Short mmCIF file of C-alpha atoms and ligand atoms in Angstrom, two decimals:
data_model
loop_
_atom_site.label_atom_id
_atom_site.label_comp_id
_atom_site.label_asym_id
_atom_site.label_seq_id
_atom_site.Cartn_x
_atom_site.Cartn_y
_atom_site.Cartn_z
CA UNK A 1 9.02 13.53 -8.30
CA UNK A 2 8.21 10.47 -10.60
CA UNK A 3 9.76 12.13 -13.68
CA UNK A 4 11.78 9.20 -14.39
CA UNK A 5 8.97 6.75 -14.03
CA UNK A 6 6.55 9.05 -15.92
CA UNK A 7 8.89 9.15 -18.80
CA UNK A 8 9.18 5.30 -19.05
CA UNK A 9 5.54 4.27 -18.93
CA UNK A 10 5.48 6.61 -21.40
CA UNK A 11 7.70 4.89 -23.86
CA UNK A 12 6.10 1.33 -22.80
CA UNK A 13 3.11 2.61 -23.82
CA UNK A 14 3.77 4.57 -26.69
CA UNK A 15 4.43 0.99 -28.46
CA UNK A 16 0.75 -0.19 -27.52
CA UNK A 17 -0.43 3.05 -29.80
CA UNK A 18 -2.55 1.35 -32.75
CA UNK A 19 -2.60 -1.92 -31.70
CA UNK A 20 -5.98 -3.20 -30.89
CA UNK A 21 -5.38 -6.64 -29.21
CA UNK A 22 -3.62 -7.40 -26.01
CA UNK A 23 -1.41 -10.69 -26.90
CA UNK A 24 -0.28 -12.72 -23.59
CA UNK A 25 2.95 -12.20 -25.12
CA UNK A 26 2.30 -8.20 -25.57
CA UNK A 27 1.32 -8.40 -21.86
CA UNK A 28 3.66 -10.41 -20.60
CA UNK A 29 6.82 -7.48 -22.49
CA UNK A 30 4.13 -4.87 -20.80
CA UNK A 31 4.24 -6.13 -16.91
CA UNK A 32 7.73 -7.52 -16.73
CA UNK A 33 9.00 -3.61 -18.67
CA UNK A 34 6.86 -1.95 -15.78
CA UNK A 35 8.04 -4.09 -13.16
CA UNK A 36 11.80 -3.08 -13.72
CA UNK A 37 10.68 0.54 -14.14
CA UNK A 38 9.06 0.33 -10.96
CA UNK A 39 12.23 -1.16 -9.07
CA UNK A 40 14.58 0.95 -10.89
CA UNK A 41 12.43 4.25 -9.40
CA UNK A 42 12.94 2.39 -5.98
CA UNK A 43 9.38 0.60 -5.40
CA UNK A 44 10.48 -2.05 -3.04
CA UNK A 45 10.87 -5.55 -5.43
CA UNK A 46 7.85 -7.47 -3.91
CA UNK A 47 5.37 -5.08 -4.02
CA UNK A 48 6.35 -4.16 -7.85
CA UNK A 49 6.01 -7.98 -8.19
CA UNK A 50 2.77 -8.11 -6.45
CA UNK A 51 1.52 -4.92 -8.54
CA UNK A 52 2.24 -6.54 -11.63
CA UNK A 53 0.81 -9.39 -10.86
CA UNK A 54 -2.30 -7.49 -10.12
CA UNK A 55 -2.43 -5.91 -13.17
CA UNK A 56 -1.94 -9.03 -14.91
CA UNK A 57 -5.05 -10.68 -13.48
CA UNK A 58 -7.12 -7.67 -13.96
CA UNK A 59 -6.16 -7.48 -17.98
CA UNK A 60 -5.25 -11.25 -18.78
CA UNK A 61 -8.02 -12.44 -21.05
CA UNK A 62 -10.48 -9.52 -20.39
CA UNK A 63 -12.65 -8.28 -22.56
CA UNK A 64 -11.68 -4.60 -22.96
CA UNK A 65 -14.86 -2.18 -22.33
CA UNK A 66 -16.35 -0.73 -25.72
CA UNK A 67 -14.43 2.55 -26.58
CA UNK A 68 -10.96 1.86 -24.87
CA UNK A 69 -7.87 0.26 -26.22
CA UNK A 70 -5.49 -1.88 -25.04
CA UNK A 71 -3.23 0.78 -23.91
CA UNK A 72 -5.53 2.59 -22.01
CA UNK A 73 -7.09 -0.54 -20.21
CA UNK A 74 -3.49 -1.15 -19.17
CA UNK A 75 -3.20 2.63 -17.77
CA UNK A 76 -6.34 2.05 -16.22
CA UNK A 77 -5.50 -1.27 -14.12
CA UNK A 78 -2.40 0.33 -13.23
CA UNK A 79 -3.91 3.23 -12.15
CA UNK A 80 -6.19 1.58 -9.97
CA UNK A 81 -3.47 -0.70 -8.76
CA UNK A 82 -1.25 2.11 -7.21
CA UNK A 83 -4.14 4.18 -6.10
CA UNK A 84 -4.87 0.74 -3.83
CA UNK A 85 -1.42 0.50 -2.89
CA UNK A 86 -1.36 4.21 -1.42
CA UNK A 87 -4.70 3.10 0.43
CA UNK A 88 -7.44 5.64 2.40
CA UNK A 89 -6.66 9.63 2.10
CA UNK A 90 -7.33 9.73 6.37
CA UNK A 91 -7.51 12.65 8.68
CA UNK A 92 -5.51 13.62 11.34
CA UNK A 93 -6.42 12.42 14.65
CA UNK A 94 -7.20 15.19 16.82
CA UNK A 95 -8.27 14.06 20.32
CA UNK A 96 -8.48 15.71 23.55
CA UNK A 97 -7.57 19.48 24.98
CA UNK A 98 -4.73 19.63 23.81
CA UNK A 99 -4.75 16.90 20.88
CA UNK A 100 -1.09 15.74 21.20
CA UNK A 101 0.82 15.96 18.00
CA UNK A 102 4.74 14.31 18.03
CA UNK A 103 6.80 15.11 15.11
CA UNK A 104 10.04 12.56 14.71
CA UNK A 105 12.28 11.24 12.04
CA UNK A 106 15.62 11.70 11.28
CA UNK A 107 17.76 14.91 11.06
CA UNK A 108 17.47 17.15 8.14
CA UNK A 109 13.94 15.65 7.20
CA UNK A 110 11.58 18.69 7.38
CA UNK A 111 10.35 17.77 10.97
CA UNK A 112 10.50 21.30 11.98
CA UNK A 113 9.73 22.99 8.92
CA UNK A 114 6.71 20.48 9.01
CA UNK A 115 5.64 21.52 12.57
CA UNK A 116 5.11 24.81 11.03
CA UNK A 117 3.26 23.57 8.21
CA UNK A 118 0.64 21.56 9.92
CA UNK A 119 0.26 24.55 12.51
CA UNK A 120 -0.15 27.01 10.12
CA UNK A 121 -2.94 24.19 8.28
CA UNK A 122 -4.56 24.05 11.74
CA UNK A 123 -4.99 27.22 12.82
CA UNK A 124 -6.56 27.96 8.83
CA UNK A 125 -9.50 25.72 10.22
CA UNK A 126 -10.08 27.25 13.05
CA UNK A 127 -8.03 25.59 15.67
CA UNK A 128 -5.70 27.12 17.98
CA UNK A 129 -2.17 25.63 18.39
CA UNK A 130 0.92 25.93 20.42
CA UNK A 131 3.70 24.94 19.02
CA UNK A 132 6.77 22.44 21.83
CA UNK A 133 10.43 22.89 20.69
CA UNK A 134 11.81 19.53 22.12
CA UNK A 135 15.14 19.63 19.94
CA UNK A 136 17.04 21.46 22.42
CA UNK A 137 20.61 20.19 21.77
CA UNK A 138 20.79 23.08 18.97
CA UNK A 139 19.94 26.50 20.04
CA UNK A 140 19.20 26.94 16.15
CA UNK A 141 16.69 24.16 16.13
CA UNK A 142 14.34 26.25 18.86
CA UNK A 143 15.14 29.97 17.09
CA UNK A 144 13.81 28.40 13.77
CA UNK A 145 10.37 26.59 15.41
CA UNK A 146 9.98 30.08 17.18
CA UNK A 147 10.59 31.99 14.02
CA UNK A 148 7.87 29.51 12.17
CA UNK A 149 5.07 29.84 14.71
CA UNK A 150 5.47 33.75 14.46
CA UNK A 151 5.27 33.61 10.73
CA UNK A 152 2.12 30.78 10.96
CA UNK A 153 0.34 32.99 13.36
CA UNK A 154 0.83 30.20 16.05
CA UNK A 155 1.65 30.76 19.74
CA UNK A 156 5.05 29.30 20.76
CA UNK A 157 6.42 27.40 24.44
CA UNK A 158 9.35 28.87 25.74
CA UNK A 159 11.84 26.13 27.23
CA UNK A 160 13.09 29.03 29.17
CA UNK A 161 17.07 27.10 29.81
CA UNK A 162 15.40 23.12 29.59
CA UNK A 163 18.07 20.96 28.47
CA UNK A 164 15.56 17.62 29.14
CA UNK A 165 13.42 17.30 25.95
CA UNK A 166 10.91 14.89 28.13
CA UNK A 167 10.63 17.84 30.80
CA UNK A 168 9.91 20.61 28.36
CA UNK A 169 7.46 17.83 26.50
CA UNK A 170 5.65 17.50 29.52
CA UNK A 171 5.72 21.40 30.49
CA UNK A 172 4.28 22.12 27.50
CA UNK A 173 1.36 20.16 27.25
CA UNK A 174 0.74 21.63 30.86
CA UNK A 175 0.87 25.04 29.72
CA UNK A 176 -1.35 23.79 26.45
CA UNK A 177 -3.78 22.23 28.70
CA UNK A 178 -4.07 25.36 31.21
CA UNK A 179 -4.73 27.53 28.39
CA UNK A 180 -6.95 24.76 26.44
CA UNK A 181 -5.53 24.95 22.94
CA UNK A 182 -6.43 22.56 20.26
CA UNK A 183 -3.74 21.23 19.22
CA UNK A 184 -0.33 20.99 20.91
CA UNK A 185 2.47 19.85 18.21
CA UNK A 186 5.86 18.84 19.63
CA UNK A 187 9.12 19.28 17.32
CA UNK A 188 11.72 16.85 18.31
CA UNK A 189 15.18 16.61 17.42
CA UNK A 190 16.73 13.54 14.78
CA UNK A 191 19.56 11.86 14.46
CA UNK A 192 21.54 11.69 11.52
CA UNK A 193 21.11 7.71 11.50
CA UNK A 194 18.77 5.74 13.24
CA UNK A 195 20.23 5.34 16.52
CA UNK A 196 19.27 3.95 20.39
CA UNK A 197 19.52 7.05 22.35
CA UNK A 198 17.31 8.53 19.62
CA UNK A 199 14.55 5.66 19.55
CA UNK A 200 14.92 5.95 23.47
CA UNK A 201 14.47 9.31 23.88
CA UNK A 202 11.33 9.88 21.32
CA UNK A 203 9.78 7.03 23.62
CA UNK A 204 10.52 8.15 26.89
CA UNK A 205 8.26 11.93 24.65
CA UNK A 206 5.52 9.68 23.64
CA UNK A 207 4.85 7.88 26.86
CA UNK A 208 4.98 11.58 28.64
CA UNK A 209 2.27 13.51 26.06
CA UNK A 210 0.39 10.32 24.69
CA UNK A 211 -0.30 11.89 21.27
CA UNK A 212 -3.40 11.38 19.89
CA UNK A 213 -1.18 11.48 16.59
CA UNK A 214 2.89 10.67 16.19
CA UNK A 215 3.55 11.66 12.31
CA UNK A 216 6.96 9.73 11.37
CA UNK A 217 8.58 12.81 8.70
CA UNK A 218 10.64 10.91 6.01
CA UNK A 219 12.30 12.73 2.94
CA UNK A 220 11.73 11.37 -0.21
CA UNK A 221 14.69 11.74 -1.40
CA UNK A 222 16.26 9.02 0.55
CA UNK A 223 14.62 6.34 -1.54
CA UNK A 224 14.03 2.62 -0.23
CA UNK A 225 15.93 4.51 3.29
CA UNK A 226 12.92 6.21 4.16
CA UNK A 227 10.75 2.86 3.79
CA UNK A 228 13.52 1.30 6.32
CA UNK A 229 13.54 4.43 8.46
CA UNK A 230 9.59 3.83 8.99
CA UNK A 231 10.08 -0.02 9.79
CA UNK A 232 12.65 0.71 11.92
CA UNK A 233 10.91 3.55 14.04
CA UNK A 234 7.43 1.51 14.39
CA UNK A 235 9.27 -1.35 16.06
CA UNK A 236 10.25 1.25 18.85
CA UNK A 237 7.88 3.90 18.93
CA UNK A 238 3.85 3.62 18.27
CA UNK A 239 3.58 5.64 14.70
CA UNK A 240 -0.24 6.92 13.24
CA UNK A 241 0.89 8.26 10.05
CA UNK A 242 3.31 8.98 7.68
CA UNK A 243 4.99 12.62 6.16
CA UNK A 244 6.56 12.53 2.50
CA UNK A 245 8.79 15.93 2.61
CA UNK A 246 10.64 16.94 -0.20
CA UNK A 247 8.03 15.66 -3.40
CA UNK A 248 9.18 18.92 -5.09
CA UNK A 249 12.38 17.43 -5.72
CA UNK A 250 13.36 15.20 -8.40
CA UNK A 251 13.44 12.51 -6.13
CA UNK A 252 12.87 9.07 -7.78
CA UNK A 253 9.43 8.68 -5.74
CA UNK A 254 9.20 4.76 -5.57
CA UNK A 255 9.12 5.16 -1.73
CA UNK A 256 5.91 6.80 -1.53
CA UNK A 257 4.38 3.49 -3.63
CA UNK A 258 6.04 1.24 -1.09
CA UNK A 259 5.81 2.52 2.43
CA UNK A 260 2.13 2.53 3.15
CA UNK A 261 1.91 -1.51 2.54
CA UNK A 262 5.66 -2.32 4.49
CA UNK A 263 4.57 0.31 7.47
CA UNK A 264 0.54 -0.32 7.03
CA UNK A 265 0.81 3.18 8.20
CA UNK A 266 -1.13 5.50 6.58
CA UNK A 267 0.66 8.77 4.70
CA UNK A 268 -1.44 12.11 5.98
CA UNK A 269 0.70 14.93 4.56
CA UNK A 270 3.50 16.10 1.35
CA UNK A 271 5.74 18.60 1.82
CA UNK A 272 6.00 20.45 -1.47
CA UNK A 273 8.51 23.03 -0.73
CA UNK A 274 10.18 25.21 1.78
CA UNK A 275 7.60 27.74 2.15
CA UNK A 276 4.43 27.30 5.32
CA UNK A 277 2.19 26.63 2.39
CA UNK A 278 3.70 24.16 0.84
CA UNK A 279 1.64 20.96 2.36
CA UNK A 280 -0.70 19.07 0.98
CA UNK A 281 -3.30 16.95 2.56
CA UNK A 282 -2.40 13.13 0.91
CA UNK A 283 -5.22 11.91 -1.96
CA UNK A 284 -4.31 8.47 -2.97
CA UNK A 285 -5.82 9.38 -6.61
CA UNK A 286 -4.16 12.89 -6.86
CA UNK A 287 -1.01 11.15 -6.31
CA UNK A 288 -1.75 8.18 -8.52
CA UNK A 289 -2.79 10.34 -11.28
CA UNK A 290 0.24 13.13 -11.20
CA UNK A 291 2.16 9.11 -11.69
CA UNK A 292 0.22 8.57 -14.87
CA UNK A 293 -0.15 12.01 -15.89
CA UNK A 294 1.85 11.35 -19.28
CA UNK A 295 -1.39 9.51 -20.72
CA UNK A 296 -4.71 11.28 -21.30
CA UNK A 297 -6.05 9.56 -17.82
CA UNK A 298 -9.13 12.08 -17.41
CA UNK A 299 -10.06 10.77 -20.91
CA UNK A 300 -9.55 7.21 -20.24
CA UNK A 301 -11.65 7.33 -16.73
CA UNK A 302 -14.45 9.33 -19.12
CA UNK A 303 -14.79 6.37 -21.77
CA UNK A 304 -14.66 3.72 -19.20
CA UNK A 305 -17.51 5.73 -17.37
CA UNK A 306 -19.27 5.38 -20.25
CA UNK A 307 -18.62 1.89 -21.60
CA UNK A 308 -19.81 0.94 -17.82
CA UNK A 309 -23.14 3.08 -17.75
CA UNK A 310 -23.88 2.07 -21.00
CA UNK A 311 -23.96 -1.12 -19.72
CA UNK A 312 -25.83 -0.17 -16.43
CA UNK A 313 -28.54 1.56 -18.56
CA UNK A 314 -28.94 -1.26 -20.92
CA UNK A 315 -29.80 -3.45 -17.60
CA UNK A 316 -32.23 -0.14 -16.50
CA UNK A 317 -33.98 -0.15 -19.62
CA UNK A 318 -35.01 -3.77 -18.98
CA UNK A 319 -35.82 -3.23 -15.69
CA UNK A 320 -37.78 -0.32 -17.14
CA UNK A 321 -39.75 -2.66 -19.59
CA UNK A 322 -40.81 -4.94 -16.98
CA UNK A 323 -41.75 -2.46 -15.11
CA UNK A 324 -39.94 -3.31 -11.69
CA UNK A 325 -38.55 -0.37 -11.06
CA UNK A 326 -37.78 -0.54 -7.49
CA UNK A 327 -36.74 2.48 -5.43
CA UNK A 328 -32.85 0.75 -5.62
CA UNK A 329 -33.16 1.30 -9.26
CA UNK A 330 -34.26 5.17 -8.88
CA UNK A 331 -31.09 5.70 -6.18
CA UNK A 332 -28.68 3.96 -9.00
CA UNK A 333 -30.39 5.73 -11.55
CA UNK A 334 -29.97 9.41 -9.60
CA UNK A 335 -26.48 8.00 -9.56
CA UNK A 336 -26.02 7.23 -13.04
CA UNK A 337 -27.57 10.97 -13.35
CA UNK A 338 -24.77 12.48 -11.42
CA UNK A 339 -22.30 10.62 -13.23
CA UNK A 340 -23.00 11.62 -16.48
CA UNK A 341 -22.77 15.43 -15.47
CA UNK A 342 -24.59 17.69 -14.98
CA UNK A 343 -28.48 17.18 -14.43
CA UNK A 344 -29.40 20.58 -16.08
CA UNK A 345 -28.14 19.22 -19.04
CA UNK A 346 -29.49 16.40 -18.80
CA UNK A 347 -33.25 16.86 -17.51
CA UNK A 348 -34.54 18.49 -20.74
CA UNK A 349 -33.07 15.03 -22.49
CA UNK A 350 -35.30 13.08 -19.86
CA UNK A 351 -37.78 10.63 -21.94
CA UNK A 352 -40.75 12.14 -22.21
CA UNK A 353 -41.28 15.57 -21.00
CA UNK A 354 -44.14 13.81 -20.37
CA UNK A 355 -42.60 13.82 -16.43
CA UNK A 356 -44.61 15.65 -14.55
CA UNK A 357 -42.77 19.16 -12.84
CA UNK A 358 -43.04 17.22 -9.19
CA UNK A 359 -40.81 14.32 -9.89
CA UNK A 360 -38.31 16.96 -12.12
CA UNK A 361 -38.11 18.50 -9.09
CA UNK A 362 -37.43 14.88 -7.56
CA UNK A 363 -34.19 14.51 -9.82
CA UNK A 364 -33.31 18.67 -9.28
CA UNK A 365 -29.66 18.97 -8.29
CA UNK A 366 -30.41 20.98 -5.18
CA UNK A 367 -32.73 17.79 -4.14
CA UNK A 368 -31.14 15.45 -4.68
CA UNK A 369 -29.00 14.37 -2.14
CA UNK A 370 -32.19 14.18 0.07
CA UNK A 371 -33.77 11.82 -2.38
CA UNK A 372 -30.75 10.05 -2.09
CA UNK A 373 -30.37 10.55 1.95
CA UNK A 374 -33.78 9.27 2.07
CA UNK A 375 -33.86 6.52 0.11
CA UNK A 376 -30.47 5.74 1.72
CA UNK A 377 -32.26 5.29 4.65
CA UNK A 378 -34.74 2.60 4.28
CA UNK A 379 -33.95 -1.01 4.57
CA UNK A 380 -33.84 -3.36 1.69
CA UNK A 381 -37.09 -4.45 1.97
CA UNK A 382 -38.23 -1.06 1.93
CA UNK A 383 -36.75 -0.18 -0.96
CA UNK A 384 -38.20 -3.50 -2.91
CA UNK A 385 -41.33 -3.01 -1.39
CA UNK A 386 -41.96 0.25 -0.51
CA UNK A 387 -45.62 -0.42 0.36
CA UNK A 388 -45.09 -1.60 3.75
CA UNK A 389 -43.26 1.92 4.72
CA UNK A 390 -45.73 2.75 7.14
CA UNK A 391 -46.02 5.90 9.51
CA UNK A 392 -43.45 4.60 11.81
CA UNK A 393 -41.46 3.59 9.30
CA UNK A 394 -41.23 7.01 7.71
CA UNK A 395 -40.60 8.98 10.67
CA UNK A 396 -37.52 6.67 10.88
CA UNK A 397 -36.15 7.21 7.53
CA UNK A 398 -37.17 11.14 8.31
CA UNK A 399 -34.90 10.55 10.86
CA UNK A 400 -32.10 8.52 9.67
CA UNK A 401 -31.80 10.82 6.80
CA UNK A 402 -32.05 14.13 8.56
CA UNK A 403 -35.16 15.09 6.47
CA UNK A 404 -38.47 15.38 7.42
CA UNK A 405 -41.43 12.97 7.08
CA UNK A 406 -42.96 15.21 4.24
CA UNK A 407 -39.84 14.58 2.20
CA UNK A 408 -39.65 11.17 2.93
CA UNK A 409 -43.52 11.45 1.88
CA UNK A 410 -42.51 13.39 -1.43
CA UNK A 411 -40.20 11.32 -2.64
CA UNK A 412 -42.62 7.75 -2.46
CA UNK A 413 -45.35 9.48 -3.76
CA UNK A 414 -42.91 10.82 -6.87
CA UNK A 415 -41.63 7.36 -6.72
CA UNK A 416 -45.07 5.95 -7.48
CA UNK A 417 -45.88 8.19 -10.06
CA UNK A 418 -42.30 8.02 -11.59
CA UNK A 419 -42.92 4.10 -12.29
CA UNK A 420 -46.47 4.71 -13.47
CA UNK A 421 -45.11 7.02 -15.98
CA UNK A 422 -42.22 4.56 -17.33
CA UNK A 423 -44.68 1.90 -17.10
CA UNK A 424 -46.80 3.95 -19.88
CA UNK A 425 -43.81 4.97 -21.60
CA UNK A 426 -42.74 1.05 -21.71
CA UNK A 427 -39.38 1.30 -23.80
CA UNK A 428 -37.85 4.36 -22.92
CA UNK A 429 -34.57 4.94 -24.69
CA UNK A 430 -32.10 5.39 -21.98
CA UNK A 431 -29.59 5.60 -24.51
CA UNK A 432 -29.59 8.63 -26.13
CA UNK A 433 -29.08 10.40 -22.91
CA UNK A 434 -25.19 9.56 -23.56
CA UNK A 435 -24.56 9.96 -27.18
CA UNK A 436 -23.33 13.22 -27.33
N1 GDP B 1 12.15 21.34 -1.25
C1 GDP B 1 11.70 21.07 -0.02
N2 GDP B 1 12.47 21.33 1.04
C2 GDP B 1 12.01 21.05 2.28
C3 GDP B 1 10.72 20.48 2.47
N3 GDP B 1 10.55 20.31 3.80
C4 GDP B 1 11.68 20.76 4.40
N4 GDP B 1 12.56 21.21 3.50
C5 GDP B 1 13.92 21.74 3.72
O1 GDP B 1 14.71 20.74 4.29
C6 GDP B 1 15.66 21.29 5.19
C7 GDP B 1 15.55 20.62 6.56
O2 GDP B 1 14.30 20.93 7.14
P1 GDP B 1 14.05 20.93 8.72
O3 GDP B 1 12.61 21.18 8.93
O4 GDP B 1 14.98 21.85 9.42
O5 GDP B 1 14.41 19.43 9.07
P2 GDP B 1 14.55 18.70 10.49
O6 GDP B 1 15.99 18.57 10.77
O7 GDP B 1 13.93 17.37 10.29
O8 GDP B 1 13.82 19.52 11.48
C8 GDP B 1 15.36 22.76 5.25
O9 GDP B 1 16.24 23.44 4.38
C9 GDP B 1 13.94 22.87 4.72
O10 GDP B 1 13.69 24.11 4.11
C10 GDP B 1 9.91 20.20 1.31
O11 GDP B 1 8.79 19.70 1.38
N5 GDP B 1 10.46 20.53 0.10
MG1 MG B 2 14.41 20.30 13.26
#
């Protein structure tokens, strides 16, 4: 998937190599040679348009951040852009003994072959599942759930001569309930095209088992269809989220960019093959990133890291020279920490090894996130003035941070002594902690 768009940003961009300005003109070839690439992979027109126009805003008369070029800020924006597009990674919903799970779309999508799938990704975390053949017009259609659950380790419901996909529905989440397994997922049968009796039918399902989740399967390889196929099923049926099947293929791959804004349904799952193993939970920035993966993205995100905390601890060392070093500025400066990688490698560099062991031990990677937990915990005014955190007041944050109040009493008092230190040190170069 994406090959095609892959190899076009990749020849838009090659052009940008060496040039160290962004024209409006340059930007303007950039955004309206995207746009069609976009359309031609079959993003849906208006969100390419809107996209673009995204991108354009974001890079129009910018200053580009120290150490990137044109090109890259471009790859960047865009980046971002379709990583907002695909929205939250979310879980599935699991509610109830049995959690419901309905499984619809049209025929041939992978709606049985994803039953097994997500069964066989449930019971790997510990839940059990029972698996509802509700495609009963095909004898084939039940033989190949049954033969699935056996290979995912799953149990499966026997229709035992059911022609009525509602009845065996609601049998089986009887049965599921009885014998209180986690999940029940029900497998029902498509239709070649969207059609009444189907839309009927799959509603007459959902208002029998209520599912706590109703994943709509579409294949990628139908294109713009599939983004149809999900408008078209919402209107009738209630949907929670979204399947892409079929991403191994060479399919074009514009769909997956368009359907989460057009259904505002969020995408849970990717099929990635044939096999019970090939799923894949959905990460907006795995899938944005596999988009731009023809450009040197990890190295792009690194130098924009850095022109930003460069930045960031420019504005620290000031704050560090006045001395106002609030307890804010230690949580963004833990952050800043983290982000650079690494705090072994970076505590020896700390200014001054004047710091005394305690507050090293403050900054340690396994404390941290309690420092952070903690300090997460107080309010605002805390944090500015952490002078009035009194007794109460501690065992709160002890509390809210699932610490205890000697932490919470370990990290002020290393707090205190921290900003006594930089006080003393009075310029401390912040700086060289990056170059290199
Ligand atoms: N390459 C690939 N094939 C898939 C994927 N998911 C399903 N298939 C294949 O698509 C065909 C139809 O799948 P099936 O689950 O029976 O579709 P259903 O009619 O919607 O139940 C089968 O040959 C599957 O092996 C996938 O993610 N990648
Ligand atoms: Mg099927």
């Amino acid at each position: 998937m994406f090959d095609g768009l892959r190899e076009k940003f990749s020849t838009i961009l090659k052009r940008l190599t060496g040039i160290a300005v962004m024209t409006d003109s340059l930007l303007c070839e950039l955004t309206s040679e995207t746009k069609k690439s976009l359309i031609d992979a079959d993003v849906n027109r208006e969100i390419a348009e809107e996209l673009i126009n995204k991108i354009a805003e974001k890079v129009k008369g910018k200053s580009i951040p120290n150490g990137l070029s044109p090109g890259d800020f471009f790859v960047f924006s865009l980046y971002e852009e379709v990583k907002d597009l695909l929205g939250e990674s979310e879980e599935l919903i699991l509610k109830g003994k049995p959690s419901p799970v309905m499984i619809s779309g049209l025929n041939g999508s992978g709606k049985t072959t994803t039953c097994g799938k997500i069964s066989r990704f449930l019971k790997e975390n510990g839940k059990s599942v029972l698996l509802v053949p509700c495609d009963l017009k095909r004898a084939a259609a039940v033989e190949q759930l049954r033969i699935l659950a056996q290979r995912a380790g799953v149990d499966f419901f026997e229709p035992e001569g059911y022609t009525d996909p509602v009845r065996v529905a609601s049998k089986g989440l009887k049965f599921a309930k009885s014998k209180a397994y986690d999940v029940a997922i029900f497998d029902t049968a498509g239709r070649l095209h969207i059609d009444k009796e189907l839309l009927k039918e799959l509603n007459k399902i959902y208002n029998e088992i209520e599912p706590s989740e109703h994943l709509l399967v579409l294949d990628a390889m139908t294109g713009q269809e599939a983004v149809r196929i999900a408008a078209e099923f919402k209107k009738v049926v209630p949907i929670t989220g979204l399947v892409f099947t079929k991403v191994d293929t060479d399919a074009k791959g514009g769909a997956i960019l368009s359907v989460r804004k057009i259904s505002g349904r969020p995408i849970k799952f990717l099929g990635t093959g044939e096999r019970l193993d090939d799923l894949e939970k959905f990460f907006p920035d795995r899938i944005a990133k596999r988009l731009l993966s023809f450009g040197d993205i990890e190295g792009i995100f690194e130098r924009f890291a850095k022109a930003v905390d460069e930045k960031k601890i420019k504005e620290m060392e000031e704050k560090v020279k006045k001395a106002d070093f609030t307890l804010d500025d230690l949580l963004e400066h833990i952050t800043l920490l983290k982000s650079m990688g690494g705090l072994r490698k970076i505590l020896p560099l700390l200014p001054g090894s004047g710091i005394p062991k305690e507050e090293m031990v403050l900054l340690a990677e396994e404390n941290i996130k309690k420092t952070e937990a903690i300090i997460l915990s107080m309010t605002k005014k805390e944090r500015a003035n952490p002078d009035i955190i009194d007794g109460s007041r501690r065992l709160r944050i002890a509390k809210g941070s699932g610490t205890n109040v000697a932490d919470v009493n370990r990290v002020l008092k290393s707090y205190k002594n921290l900003k006594k230190i930089m006080k003393r040190f009075k310029k401390i170069n912040m700086l060289n902690l990056t170059g290199g």
